[in-house]
Coordinates of C-alpha atoms and ligand atoms in Angstrom, one line a residue:
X159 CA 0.0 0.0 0.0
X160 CA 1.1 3.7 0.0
X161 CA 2.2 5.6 2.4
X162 CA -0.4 7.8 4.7
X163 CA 0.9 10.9 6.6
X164 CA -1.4 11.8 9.2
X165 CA -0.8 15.0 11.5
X166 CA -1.9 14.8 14.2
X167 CA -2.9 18.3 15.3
X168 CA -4.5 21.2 17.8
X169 CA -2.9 24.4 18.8
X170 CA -4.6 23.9 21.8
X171 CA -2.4 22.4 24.6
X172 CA -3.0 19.1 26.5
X173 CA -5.6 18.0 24.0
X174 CA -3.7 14.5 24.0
X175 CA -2.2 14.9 20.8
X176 CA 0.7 13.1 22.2
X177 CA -0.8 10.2 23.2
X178 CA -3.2 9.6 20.0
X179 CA 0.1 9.8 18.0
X180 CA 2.2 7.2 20.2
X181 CA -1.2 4.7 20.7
X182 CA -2.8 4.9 17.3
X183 CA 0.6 4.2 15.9
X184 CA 1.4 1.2 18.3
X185 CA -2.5 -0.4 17.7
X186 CA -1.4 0.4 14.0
X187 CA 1.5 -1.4 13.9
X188 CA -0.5 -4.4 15.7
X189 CA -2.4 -4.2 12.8
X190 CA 1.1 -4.9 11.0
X191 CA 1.4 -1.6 9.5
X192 CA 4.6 -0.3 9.3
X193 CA 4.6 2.8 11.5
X194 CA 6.9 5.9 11.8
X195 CA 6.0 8.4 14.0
X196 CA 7.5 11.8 14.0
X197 CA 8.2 14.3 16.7
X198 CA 7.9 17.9 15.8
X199 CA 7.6 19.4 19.3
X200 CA 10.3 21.3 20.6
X201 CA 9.6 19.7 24.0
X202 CA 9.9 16.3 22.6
X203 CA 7.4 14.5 25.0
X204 CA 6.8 12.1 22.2
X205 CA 9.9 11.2 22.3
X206 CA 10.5 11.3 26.0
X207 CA 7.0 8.7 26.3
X208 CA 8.6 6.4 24.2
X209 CA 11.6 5.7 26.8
X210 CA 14.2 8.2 25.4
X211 CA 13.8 9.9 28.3
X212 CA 16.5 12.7 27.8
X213 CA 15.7 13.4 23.8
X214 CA 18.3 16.5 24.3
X215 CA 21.3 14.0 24.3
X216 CA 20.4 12.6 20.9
X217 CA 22.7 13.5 18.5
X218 CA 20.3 13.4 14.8
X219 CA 17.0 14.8 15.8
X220 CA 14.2 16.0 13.0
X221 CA 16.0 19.3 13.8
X222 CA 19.0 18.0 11.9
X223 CA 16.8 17.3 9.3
X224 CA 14.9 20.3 8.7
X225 CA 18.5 22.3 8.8
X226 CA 19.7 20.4 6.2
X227 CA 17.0 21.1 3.8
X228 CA 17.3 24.8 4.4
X229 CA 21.6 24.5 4.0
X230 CA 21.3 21.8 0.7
X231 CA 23.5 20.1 3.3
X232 CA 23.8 15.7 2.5
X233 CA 22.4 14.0 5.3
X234 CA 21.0 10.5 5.0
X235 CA 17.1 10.5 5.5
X236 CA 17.3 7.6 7.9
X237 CA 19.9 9.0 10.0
X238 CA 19.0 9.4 13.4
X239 CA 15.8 7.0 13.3
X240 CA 15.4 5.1 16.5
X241 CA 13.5 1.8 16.8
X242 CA 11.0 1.2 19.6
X243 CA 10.8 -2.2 21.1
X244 CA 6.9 -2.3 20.4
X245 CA 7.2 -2.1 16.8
X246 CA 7.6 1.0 15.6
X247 CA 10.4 3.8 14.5
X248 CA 10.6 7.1 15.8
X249 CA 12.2 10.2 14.0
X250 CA 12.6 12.1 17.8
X251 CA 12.7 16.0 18.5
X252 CA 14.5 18.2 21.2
X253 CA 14.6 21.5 22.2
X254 CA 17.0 22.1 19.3
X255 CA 13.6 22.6 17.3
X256 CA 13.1 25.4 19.2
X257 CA 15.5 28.2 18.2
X258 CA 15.0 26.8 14.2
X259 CA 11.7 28.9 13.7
X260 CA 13.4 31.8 11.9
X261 CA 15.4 29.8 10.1
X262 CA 12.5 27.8 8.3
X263 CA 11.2 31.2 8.1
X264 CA 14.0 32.8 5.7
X265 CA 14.1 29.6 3.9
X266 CA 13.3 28.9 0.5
X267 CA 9.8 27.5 0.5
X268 CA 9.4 27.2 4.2
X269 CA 6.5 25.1 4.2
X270 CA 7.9 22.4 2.1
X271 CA 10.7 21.4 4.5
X272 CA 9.5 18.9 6.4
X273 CA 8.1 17.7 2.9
X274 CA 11.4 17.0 1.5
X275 CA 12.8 15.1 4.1
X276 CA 9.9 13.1 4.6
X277 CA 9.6 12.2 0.7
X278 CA 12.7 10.5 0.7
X279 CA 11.7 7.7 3.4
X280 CA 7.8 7.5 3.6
X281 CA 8.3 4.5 0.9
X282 CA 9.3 2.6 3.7
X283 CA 6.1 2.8 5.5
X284 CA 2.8 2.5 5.8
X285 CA 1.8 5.3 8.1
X286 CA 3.6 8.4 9.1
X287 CA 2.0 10.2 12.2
X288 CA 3.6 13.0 13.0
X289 CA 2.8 15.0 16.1
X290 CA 2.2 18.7 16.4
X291 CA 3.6 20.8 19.1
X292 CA 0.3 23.1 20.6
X293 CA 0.5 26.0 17.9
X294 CA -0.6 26.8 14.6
X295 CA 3.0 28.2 13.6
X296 CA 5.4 27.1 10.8
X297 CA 6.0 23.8 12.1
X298 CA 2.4 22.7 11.7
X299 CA 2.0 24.1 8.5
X300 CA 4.8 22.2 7.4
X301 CA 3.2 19.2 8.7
X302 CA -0.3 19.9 7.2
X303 CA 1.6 20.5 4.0
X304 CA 3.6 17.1 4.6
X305 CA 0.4 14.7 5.0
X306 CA -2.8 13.7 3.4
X307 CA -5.0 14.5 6.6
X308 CA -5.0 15.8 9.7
X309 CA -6.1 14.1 12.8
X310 CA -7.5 16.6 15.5
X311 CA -7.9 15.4 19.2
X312 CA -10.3 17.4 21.0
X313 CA -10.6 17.4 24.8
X314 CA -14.1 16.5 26.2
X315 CA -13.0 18.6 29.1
X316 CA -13.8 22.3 27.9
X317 CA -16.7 23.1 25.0
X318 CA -14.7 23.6 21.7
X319 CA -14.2 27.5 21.3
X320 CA -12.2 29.8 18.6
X321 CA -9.3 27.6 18.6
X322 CA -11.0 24.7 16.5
X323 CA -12.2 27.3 13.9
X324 CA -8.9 28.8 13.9
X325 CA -7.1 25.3 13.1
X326 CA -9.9 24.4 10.5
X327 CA -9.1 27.6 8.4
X328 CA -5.1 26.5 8.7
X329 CA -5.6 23.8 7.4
X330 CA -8.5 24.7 4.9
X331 CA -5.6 27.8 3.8
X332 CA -3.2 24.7 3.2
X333 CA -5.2 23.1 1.5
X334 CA -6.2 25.9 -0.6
X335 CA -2.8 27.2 -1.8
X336 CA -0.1 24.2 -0.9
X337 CA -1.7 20.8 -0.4
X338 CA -4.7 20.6 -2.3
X339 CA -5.3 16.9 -1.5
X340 CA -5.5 17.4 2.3
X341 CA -8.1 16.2 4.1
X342 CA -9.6 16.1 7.9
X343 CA -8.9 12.8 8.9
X344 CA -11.2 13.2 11.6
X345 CA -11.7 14.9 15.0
X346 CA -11.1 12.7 17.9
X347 CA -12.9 13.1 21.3
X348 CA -10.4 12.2 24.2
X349 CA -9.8 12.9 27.7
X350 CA -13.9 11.6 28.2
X351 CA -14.8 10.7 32.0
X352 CA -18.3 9.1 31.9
X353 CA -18.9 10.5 35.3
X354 CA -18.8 14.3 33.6
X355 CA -21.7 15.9 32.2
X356 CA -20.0 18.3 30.2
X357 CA -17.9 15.4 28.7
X358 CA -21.3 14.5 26.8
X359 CA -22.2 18.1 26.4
X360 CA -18.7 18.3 24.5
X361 CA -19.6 15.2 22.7
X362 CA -22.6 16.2 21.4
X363 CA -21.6 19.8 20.2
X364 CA -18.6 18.4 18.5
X365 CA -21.2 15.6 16.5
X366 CA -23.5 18.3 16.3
X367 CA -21.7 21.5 15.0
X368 CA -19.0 19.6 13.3
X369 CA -20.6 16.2 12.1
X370 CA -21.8 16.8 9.0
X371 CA -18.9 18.8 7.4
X372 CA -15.8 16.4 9.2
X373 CA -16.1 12.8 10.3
X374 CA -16.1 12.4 14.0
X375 CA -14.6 9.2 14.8
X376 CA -17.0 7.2 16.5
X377 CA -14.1 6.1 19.0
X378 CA -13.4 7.9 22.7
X379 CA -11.1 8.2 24.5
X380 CA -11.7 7.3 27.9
X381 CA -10.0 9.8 30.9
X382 CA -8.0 6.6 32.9
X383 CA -5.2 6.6 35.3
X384 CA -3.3 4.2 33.5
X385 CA -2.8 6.1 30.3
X386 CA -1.9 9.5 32.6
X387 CA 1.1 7.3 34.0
X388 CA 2.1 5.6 30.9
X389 CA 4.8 8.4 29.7
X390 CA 6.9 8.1 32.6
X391 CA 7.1 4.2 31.8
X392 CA 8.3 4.7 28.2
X393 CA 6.1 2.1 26.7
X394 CA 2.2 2.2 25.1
X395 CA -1.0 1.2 26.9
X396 CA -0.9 -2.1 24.8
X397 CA 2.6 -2.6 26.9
X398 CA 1.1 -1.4 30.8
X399 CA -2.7 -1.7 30.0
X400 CA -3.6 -4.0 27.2
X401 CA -6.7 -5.2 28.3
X402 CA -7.7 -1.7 29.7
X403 CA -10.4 0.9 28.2
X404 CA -7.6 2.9 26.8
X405 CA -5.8 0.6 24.9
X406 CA -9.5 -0.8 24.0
X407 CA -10.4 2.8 22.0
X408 CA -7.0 3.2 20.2
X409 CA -7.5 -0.4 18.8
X410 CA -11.1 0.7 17.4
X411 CA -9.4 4.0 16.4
X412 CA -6.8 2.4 14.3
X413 CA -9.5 0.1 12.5
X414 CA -11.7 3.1 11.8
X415 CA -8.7 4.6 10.1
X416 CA -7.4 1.9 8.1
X417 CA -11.4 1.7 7.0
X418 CA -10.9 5.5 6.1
X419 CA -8.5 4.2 3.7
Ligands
ATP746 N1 -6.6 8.8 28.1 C1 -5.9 9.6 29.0 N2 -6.3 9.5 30.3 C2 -5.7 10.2 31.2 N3 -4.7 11.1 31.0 C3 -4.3 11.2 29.7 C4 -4.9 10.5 28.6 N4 -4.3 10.8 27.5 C5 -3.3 11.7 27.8 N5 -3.3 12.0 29.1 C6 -2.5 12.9 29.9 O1 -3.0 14.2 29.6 C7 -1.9 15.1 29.4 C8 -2.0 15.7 28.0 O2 -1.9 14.7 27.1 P1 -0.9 14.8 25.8 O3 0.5 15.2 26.3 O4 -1.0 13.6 25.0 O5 -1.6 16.1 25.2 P2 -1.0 17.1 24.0 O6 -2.1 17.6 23.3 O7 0.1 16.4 23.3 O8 -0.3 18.2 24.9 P3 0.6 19.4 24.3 O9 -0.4 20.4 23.7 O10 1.3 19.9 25.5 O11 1.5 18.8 23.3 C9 -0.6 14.3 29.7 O12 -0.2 14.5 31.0 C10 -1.0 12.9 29.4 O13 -0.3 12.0 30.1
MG747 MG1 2.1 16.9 22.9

């Protein structure tokens, strides 16, 4: 099959972008898909939940990367990969990331960078995930221009506000002038206690204002304890919880989007 990139995206912090990007890819890859996920936060807490606790001591990050688009500089596309025990590879982020915004900002066709790196290797995969660090900056954009969808976890914690129409017309203004084939992949409703009212109040506004223009996946996340202490461990939910609610939702995630196709 060929290669889908999926970003997974919300400018809006603590959303648990982090966690749909490490989980679906796992449940993904237990679906023998061949997985890589990418980290493009500057605080590299992908990274870090995958067991490389100390991302700042890696040597090749996707910092190293994007620099040598911008400098033309020869740097094999693989370098700096790192293979997790569960199944899947890992391109990793640090704070390096941080200080490269202006850069990619006087570069030659800013929002292709990430593009042009990730060209050369997605052949090798199934499924790219990449995950978004909480703004709608240069970094997304060069991941929205970089995938064929966008993935958008929305917390059933607070009732969606500006922020999701801000990150719909992103990505529709990617769409428009760069990636014309991008697509919502779908908004994902996580962080959902049963016990909380306005959990189902944030359900049903999402399915109600946003249903009929963007699939909402009919997979939730459930709130649990287990996935909140999962980072520290360095392994997924299928590793520390596998028979757990958690773990449970990302598996019916990942078939709805292998269904999406
Ligand atoms: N299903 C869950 N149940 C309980 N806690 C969770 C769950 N998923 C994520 N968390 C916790 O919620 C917090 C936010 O999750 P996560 O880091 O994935 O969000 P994020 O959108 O990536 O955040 P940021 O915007 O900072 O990048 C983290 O502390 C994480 O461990
Ligand atoms: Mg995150």
């Amino acid at each position: 099959m060929t290669c889908k990139t999926i970003a997974v995206a919300n400018q809006k912090g603590g959303t648990g972008k982090t966690a749909t990007t490490l989980s679906l890819g796992i449940a993904l890859a237990k679906l023998d898909k061949r997985v890589l996920l990418v980290d493009t936060d500057p605080q590299g807490d992908l990274t870090k939940s995958l067991g490389w606790s100390n991302p700042d001591s890696l040597e090749i990050t996707v910092a190293n990367h994007i620099q040598a688009v911008i400098d033309g500089i020869d740097l094999q596309a693989r370098e700096g990969i790192l293979s997790h025990k569960e199944g899947i590879d890992l391109m990793p982020a640090n704070i390096d990331l941080a200080s490269m915004e202006m850069g990619i900002f006087m570069a030659m066709s800013r929002e292709q960078i990430l593009n042009t790196w990730l060209s050369c290797i997605k052949d090798s995969y199934d499924y790219v995930l990449i995950d978004c660090a909480p703004t709608l900056g240069i970094l997304p954009v060069n991941a929205f221009v970089a995938s064929d969808s966008v993935l958008i976890p929305v917390s059933a914690e607070f009732l969606p506000a500006s922020a999701m129409t801000e990150l719909l017309k992103t990505i529709n203004r990617v769409k428009r002038q760069i990636n014309p084939s991008l697509d919502v992949e779908g908004i994902l409703i996580t962080l959902f206690d049963t016990r909380n009212n306005l959990a189902r109040e944030v359900e049903q506004t999402i399915r109600n204002q946003y249903g009929n223009a963007y699939r909402v996946f009919d997979s939730i996340i459930p709130r649990a304890v287990s996935a909140a202490e999962t980072p520290a461990v360095g392994v997924s939910i299928f590793a520390y919880d596998k028979r757990g609610k958690v773990a449970t939702a990302f598996t019916s995630l990942a078939d709805e989007v292998v269904c999406n196709g």
